[in-house]
Coordinates of C-alpha atoms and ligand atoms in Angstrom, one line a residue:
X76 CA -9.8 11.9 31.6
X77 CA -9.1 10.7 28.1
X78 CA -9.9 7.5 26.4
X79 CA -6.9 5.5 25.3
X80 CA -8.9 2.6 24.0
X81 CA -12.4 2.5 22.5
X82 CA -15.3 0.9 24.4
X83 CA -15.7 -2.5 22.7
X84 CA -19.1 -3.3 21.2
X85 CA -18.9 -6.2 18.8
X86 CA -20.1 -5.4 15.3
X87 CA -21.3 -8.6 13.8
X88 CA -21.4 -7.1 10.3
X89 CA -17.6 -7.1 10.2
X90 CA -15.2 -10.0 9.9
X91 CA -13.8 -11.5 13.1
X92 CA -10.3 -10.7 12.0
X93 CA -8.5 -8.7 9.4
X94 CA -5.0 -8.6 7.9
X95 CA -3.4 -5.2 7.9
X96 CA -1.0 -4.7 5.0
X97 CA 1.3 -1.9 6.3
X98 CA 2.6 0.5 3.7
X99 CA 4.1 3.2 5.8
X100 CA 7.7 2.4 5.0
X101 CA 7.1 2.4 1.3
X102 CA 4.0 4.5 0.3
X103 CA 4.4 6.6 3.5
X104 CA 8.1 7.5 2.9
X105 CA 8.3 7.6 -0.9
X106 CA 6.7 11.0 -0.9
X107 CA 9.0 12.6 1.7
X108 CA 11.4 15.1 0.2
X109 CA 14.1 15.0 2.9
X110 CA 15.9 11.7 2.7
X111 CA 15.3 9.5 5.8
X112 CA 18.5 7.6 6.7
X113 CA 18.5 3.9 6.0
X114 CA 19.0 3.0 9.7
X115 CA 15.9 5.0 10.6
X116 CA 13.9 3.2 8.0
X117 CA 15.1 -0.2 9.3
X118 CA 14.3 0.8 12.9
X119 CA 10.8 2.0 11.7
X120 CA 10.1 -1.4 10.1
X121 CA 11.4 -3.3 13.2
X122 CA 9.1 -1.2 15.5
X123 CA 6.1 -1.8 13.2
X124 CA 6.8 -5.6 13.5
X125 CA 7.1 -5.3 17.2
X126 CA 3.8 -3.5 17.4
X127 CA 2.2 -6.6 15.9
X128 CA 2.0 -5.8 12.2
X129 CA 2.5 -9.1 10.3
X130 CA 2.7 -7.9 6.7
X131 CA 5.0 -4.9 6.0
X132 CA 5.9 -3.6 2.6
X133 CA 9.4 -2.5 3.2
X134 CA 10.7 -0.5 0.2
X135 CA 10.8 -0.3 -3.6
X136 CA 13.2 -1.5 -6.2
X137 CA 12.2 1.2 -8.7
X138 CA 14.4 3.4 -10.7
X139 CA 16.2 5.4 -8.0
X140 CA 16.1 8.5 -10.2
X141 CA 12.3 8.4 -10.1
X142 CA 12.1 7.8 -6.3
X143 CA 15.3 9.0 -4.7
X144 CA 13.9 8.4 -1.2
X145 CA 13.9 4.7 -1.7
X146 CA 17.3 4.4 -3.5
X147 CA 18.6 2.7 -0.4
X148 CA 16.3 -0.3 -0.7
X149 CA 19.1 -2.9 -0.7
X150 CA 20.8 -1.2 2.3
X151 CA 17.6 -1.1 4.3
X152 CA 17.1 -4.9 3.7
X153 CA 20.7 -5.6 4.6
X154 CA 20.2 -3.8 7.9
X155 CA 17.1 -5.7 8.6
X156 CA 18.5 -9.2 7.9
X157 CA 15.9 -11.9 8.2
X158 CA 13.4 -9.5 9.6
X159 CA 13.1 -7.8 6.2
X160 CA 12.7 -10.9 4.2
X161 CA 10.1 -13.7 3.7
X162 CA 6.6 -13.9 2.2
X163 CA 5.2 -11.1 4.4
X164 CA 7.8 -8.5 3.6
X165 CA 6.9 -7.5 0.0
X166 CA 8.8 -4.8 -2.0
X167 CA 7.6 -2.9 -5.2
X168 CA 9.2 -4.2 -8.4
X169 CA 8.3 -2.6 -11.7
X170 CA 10.6 -4.3 -14.2
X171 CA 13.4 -6.8 -14.7
X172 CA 16.1 -4.5 -13.5
X173 CA 14.1 -4.1 -10.3
X174 CA 13.7 -7.9 -10.1
X175 CA 17.5 -8.5 -10.4
X176 CA 18.0 -6.2 -7.5
X177 CA 15.2 -7.8 -5.5
X178 CA 16.6 -11.3 -6.1
X179 CA 20.0 -10.1 -5.1
X180 CA 18.6 -8.7 -1.9
X181 CA 16.9 -12.1 -1.1
X182 CA 13.3 -10.8 -1.0
X183 CA 10.5 -13.3 -0.7
X184 CA 7.5 -11.3 -2.0
X185 CA 7.0 -8.6 -4.5
X186 CA 4.3 -6.2 -5.7
X187 CA 3.9 -5.0 -9.3
X188 CA 1.9 -1.9 -9.7
X189 CA -0.3 -1.2 -12.8
X190 CA -2.7 1.6 -13.6
X191 CA -6.3 1.6 -14.6
X192 CA -5.7 4.7 -16.7
X193 CA -3.4 5.5 -19.6
X194 CA -2.4 8.9 -18.2
X195 CA -1.2 7.6 -14.8
X196 CA 0.5 4.6 -16.5
X197 CA 2.5 7.1 -18.5
X198 CA 3.3 9.4 -15.6
X199 CA 4.1 6.7 -13.1
X200 CA 5.7 4.0 -15.3
X201 CA 6.7 5.8 -18.5
X202 CA 4.6 3.2 -20.3
X203 CA 1.2 2.7 -21.8
X204 CA -1.1 0.3 -20.0
X205 CA -0.3 -2.4 -22.5
X206 CA 3.4 -1.8 -22.4
X207 CA 3.4 -1.9 -18.6
X208 CA 1.6 -5.2 -18.5
X209 CA 4.3 -6.6 -20.9
X210 CA 6.9 -5.1 -18.6
X211 CA 5.4 -6.9 -15.6
X212 CA 5.0 -10.3 -17.4
X213 CA 8.6 -11.5 -17.0
X214 CA 8.8 -10.0 -13.5
X215 CA 5.9 -12.1 -12.3
X216 CA 7.2 -15.2 -14.1
X217 CA 10.6 -14.9 -12.4
X218 CA 9.0 -14.3 -9.1
X219 CA 6.9 -17.4 -9.4
X220 CA 9.9 -19.4 -10.4
X221 CA 11.7 -18.2 -7.3
X222 CA 8.7 -19.2 -5.2
X223 CA 7.7 -15.6 -4.2
X224 CA 4.3 -14.3 -3.2
X225 CA 3.1 -11.8 -5.7
X226 CA 0.7 -8.9 -5.3
X227 CA -0.7 -6.7 -8.1
X228 CA -1.7 -3.1 -7.4
X229 CA -4.1 -1.3 -9.7
X230 CA -4.1 2.5 -9.3
X231 CA -6.7 5.1 -10.1
X232 CA -9.6 2.6 -9.5
X233 CA -12.1 5.2 -8.5
X234 CA -11.1 8.3 -10.4
X235 CA -8.1 9.9 -12.0
X236 CA -6.9 13.5 -11.6
X237 CA -6.2 13.9 -15.3
X238 CA -9.0 11.8 -16.9
X239 CA -11.8 12.2 -14.3
X240 CA -14.2 9.3 -13.8
X241 CA -12.8 5.9 -14.5
X242 CA -15.3 3.3 -15.9
X243 CA -15.6 0.3 -13.6
X244 CA -15.3 -2.0 -16.7
X245 CA -11.9 -0.5 -17.4
X246 CA -10.7 -1.2 -13.9
X247 CA -11.9 -4.8 -14.1
X248 CA -10.2 -5.3 -17.4
X249 CA -6.8 -4.1 -16.2
X250 CA -7.3 -6.1 -12.9
X251 CA -8.0 -9.3 -14.9
X252 CA -4.9 -8.8 -17.0
X253 CA -2.7 -8.2 -14.0
X254 CA -4.1 -11.3 -12.1
X255 CA -3.7 -13.4 -15.3
X256 CA 0.0 -12.8 -15.1
X257 CA -0.1 -15.1 -12.1
X258 CA -0.5 -12.9 -9.0
X259 CA -1.8 -14.0 -5.6
X260 CA -3.5 -10.8 -4.6
X261 CA -5.0 -7.7 -6.1
X262 CA -4.9 -4.4 -4.3
X263 CA -7.4 -1.8 -5.4
X264 CA -5.8 1.6 -5.2
X265 CA -7.8 4.8 -4.6
X266 CA -4.7 6.7 -5.3
X267 CA -6.3 10.2 -4.9
X268 CA -8.8 9.3 -2.2
X269 CA -12.0 10.1 -4.1
X270 CA -14.0 6.8 -3.7
X271 CA -17.4 6.6 -2.0
X272 CA -19.4 3.7 -0.7
X273 CA -21.6 2.7 -3.6
X274 CA -18.6 2.8 -5.9
X275 CA -16.6 0.5 -3.7
X276 CA -19.5 -2.1 -3.7
X277 CA -20.0 -1.8 -7.4
X278 CA -16.3 -2.4 -8.2
X279 CA -16.1 -5.4 -5.8
X280 CA -19.3 -6.9 -7.3
X281 CA -17.9 -6.4 -10.9
X282 CA -14.6 -8.1 -10.0
X283 CA -16.5 -10.9 -8.3
X284 CA -18.6 -11.5 -11.4
X285 CA -15.3 -12.0 -13.3
X286 CA -14.0 -14.5 -10.8
X287 CA -11.8 -12.1 -8.8
X288 CA -13.4 -12.6 -5.4
X289 CA -13.0 -10.8 -2.1
X290 CA -10.6 -13.5 -0.8
X291 CA -7.9 -12.3 -3.2
X292 CA -8.6 -8.6 -2.8
X293 CA -7.0 -5.9 -0.6
X294 CA -8.2 -2.3 -0.5
X295 CA -5.8 0.6 -0.6
X296 CA -7.5 3.9 0.2
X297 CA -5.8 7.2 0.4
X298 CA -7.6 9.7 2.7
X299 CA -7.4 12.9 0.6
X300 CA -11.2 13.4 0.8
X301 CA -11.6 11.9 4.3
X302 CA -13.3 8.8 3.0
X303 CA -10.7 6.1 3.6
X304 CA -12.1 4.6 6.8
X305 CA -15.7 4.6 5.7
X306 CA -14.8 3.0 2.4
X307 CA -12.8 0.4 4.2
X308 CA -15.8 -0.5 6.4
X309 CA -17.8 -0.9 3.2
X310 CA -15.2 -3.3 1.7
X311 CA -15.0 -5.3 4.9
X312 CA -18.8 -5.7 5.0
X313 CA -18.6 -6.8 1.4
X314 CA -16.2 -9.6 2.4
X315 CA -12.7 -8.2 1.9
X316 CA -10.3 -8.9 4.8
X317 CA -7.0 -7.4 3.7
X318 CA -6.7 -3.7 4.3
X319 CA -3.7 -1.5 3.3
X320 CA -2.8 1.3 5.7
X321 CA 0.1 3.5 6.7
X322 CA 1.3 4.2 10.2
X323 CA 0.7 7.8 11.1
X324 CA -1.3 8.3 7.9
X325 CA 1.9 9.1 5.9
X326 CA 1.9 8.6 2.2
X327 CA 1.2 9.8 -1.3
X328 CA 2.5 9.3 -4.7
X329 CA 5.1 11.6 -6.1
X330 CA 3.6 11.1 -9.6
X331 CA 0.0 12.0 -8.6
X332 CA 0.2 15.4 -7.0
X333 CA -3.4 15.3 -5.7
X334 CA -2.6 12.2 -3.6
X335 CA -2.1 12.6 0.1
X336 CA -1.6 10.0 2.9
X337 CA -3.1 6.6 3.1
X338 CA -5.7 5.5 5.7
X339 CA -3.8 5.7 9.0
X340 CA -3.1 2.4 10.6
X341 CA -4.0 3.9 14.0
X342 CA -7.4 5.1 12.8
X343 CA -8.0 1.6 11.4
X344 CA -6.9 -0.2 14.5
X345 CA -9.1 2.1 16.7
X346 CA -12.1 1.3 14.6
X347 CA -11.4 -2.4 14.6
X348 CA -10.7 -2.6 18.3
X349 CA -13.9 -0.9 19.1
X350 CA -15.9 -3.3 16.8
X351 CA -14.2 -6.4 18.3
X352 CA -12.3 -7.2 15.1
X353 CA -8.8 -8.8 15.7
X354 CA -5.8 -7.0 14.0
X355 CA -3.0 -8.3 16.2
X356 CA -1.7 -4.7 16.6
X357 CA -0.9 -3.0 19.9
X358 CA -2.1 0.5 19.5
X359 CA 0.1 2.1 22.2
X360 CA 3.2 0.6 20.7
X361 CA 2.2 1.7 17.2
X362 CA 1.5 5.2 18.6
X363 CA 5.0 5.6 20.0
X364 CA 6.4 4.5 16.7
X365 CA 4.3 7.1 14.9
X366 CA 5.4 9.9 17.3
X367 CA 9.0 8.8 17.0
X368 CA 8.7 9.0 13.2
X369 CA 7.0 12.4 13.2
X370 CA 10.1 13.7 15.0
X371 CA 12.3 12.5 12.2
X372 CA 10.0 14.0 9.6
X373 CA 9.6 17.3 11.5
X374 CA 5.8 17.6 11.2
X375 CA 2.7 16.2 12.9
X376 CA 0.9 13.1 11.8
X377 CA -2.2 13.6 9.8
X378 CA -3.9 10.8 11.7
X379 CA -6.8 11.9 13.9
X380 CA -6.2 9.0 16.3
X381 CA -2.5 9.9 16.6
X382 CA -3.4 13.5 17.3
X383 CA -6.0 12.6 19.9
X384 CA -3.8 10.1 21.7
X385 CA -0.5 11.8 21.2
X386 CA -1.6 15.0 22.9
X387 CA -4.1 13.6 25.4
X388 CA -3.3 13.4 29.1
Ligands
LIG243 P1 12.3 4.4 -17.5 O1 13.0 5.7 -17.3 O2 11.3 4.3 -18.6 O3 13.3 3.2 -17.4 O4 11.4 4.1 -16.1 P2 14.1 2.5 -18.5 O5 13.7 1.1 -18.6 O6 14.1 3.4 -19.8 O7 15.6 2.6 -17.9 C1 16.3 3.9 -17.7 C2 17.5 3.7 -16.8 O8 17.0 3.5 -15.5 C3 18.4 2.5 -17.1 O9 19.7 2.9 -16.8 C4 17.9 1.5 -16.2 O10 18.9 0.5 -15.9 C5 17.5 2.2 -15.0 P3 20.8 3.3 -17.9 O11 20.9 2.1 -18.8 O12 20.2 4.5 -18.5 O13 22.0 3.6 -17.0 N1 16.5 1.5 -14.3 C6 16.6 1.0 -13.0 N2 17.6 1.1 -12.1 C7 17.4 0.5 -10.9 N3 16.2 -0.1 -10.6 C8 15.2 -0.2 -11.5 C9 15.4 0.4 -12.7 N4 14.6 0.5 -13.8 C10 15.3 1.2 -14.7 N5 14.1 -0.9 -11.2 C11 10.3 2.7 -14.6 C12 10.5 3.1 -16.0 C13 9.1 1.8 -14.5 C14 11.6 2.0 -14.1 C15 10.1 4.0 -13.8 O14 9.0 4.7 -14.3 C16 9.9 3.8 -12.3 O15 10.8 3.5 -11.6 N6 8.6 4.1 -11.8 C17 8.3 3.9 -10.4 C18 7.5 5.1 -9.9 C19 7.1 4.9 -8.5 O16 7.8 4.2 -7.7 N7 5.9 5.4 -8.1 C20 5.4 5.2 -6.8 C21 4.9 3.8 -6.5 S1 3.3 3.5 -7.2 C22 2.2 4.1 -6.0 O17 2.6 4.8 -5.1 C23 0.7 3.7 -6.1 C24 0.3 2.6 -5.0 O18 0.6 3.0 -3.7 C25 -1.2 2.2 -5.2 C26 -2.1 3.5 -5.2 O19 -2.0 4.3 -4.2 O20 -2.8 3.6 -6.2 C27 1.1 1.3 -5.3
LIG244 MG1 -0.7 4.3 -2.6

């Protein structure tokens, strides 16, 4: 016999409900070498929505030469119609050219993405930290004018593969500057998956001290060092309720070689279901979507829950 659902024992140290911010179609796919056809991407997003995921980041309007996998952003949204638009279907937008394309495609929410470190700002955005904030300024202004919801990512919050440790004050400073542009939510990126529990608490405390409270924060843990789920629990106990995850545990950043997949949505849902925390997600439906996607990508999912359930009988 195998267990297809966890035994439910309410964990009163966790919130009653969380919001999963699904990044599989963007963070998950952006790192894939072989181009996934636009209609497969659209079907992936439709199935994620059908599995109960409310917020789904769909694609990126970045320079297509930098991320060829997502060069078909407009086409994917065209295929999705209304299902790909609205305030809970954000897309990445780095600059005004990207904003032109996003407006043309009729998107209702965007995410800008800054870096806590100079090296990654240079590698990922071809800008200094200061220059990248100036690049985002008109993007956020135009988004607000158009009534869009705006998220700001900050990468390398817990360590940088080129610079090593990243001072908490430096992360707080960049976060404040990004939020001051007029963003609704801040996502704390552990791009290379190195964070640990005390560090998560310390950063959340430091942001809170500057007026950036848990209610506007999402956490974005990559699982490179196997810490993503435990760090997520720490953030939830601190008071955060928005968690970024990627179906099947796909993901990584092409401009940070040491980055691997995000926290797998299935691993998160298993943990939440067992603890009696509502996510709205149907784990079996999500699992079939993951297994279907791994067939397209030609390799198994790195998610422990997908492996356990996908092969169990
Ligand atoms: P650049 O090369 O400095 O751009 O790139 P530029 O402004 O000099 O423009 C060069 C040419 O590209 C121009 O064309 C532009 O029009 C065109 P030309 O005049 O030569 O014919 N161009 C564009 N075309 C279409 N859409 C656009 C666009 N922008 C310029 N948006 C840029 C600067 C920021 C654009 C580039 O560095 C870029 O696209 N970077 C994105 C890299 C990326 O997507 N990384 C992955 C996402 S971030 C991530 O994964 C981390 C996260 O998950 C959180 C975490 O884990 O930490 C969010
Ligand atoms: Mg990421």
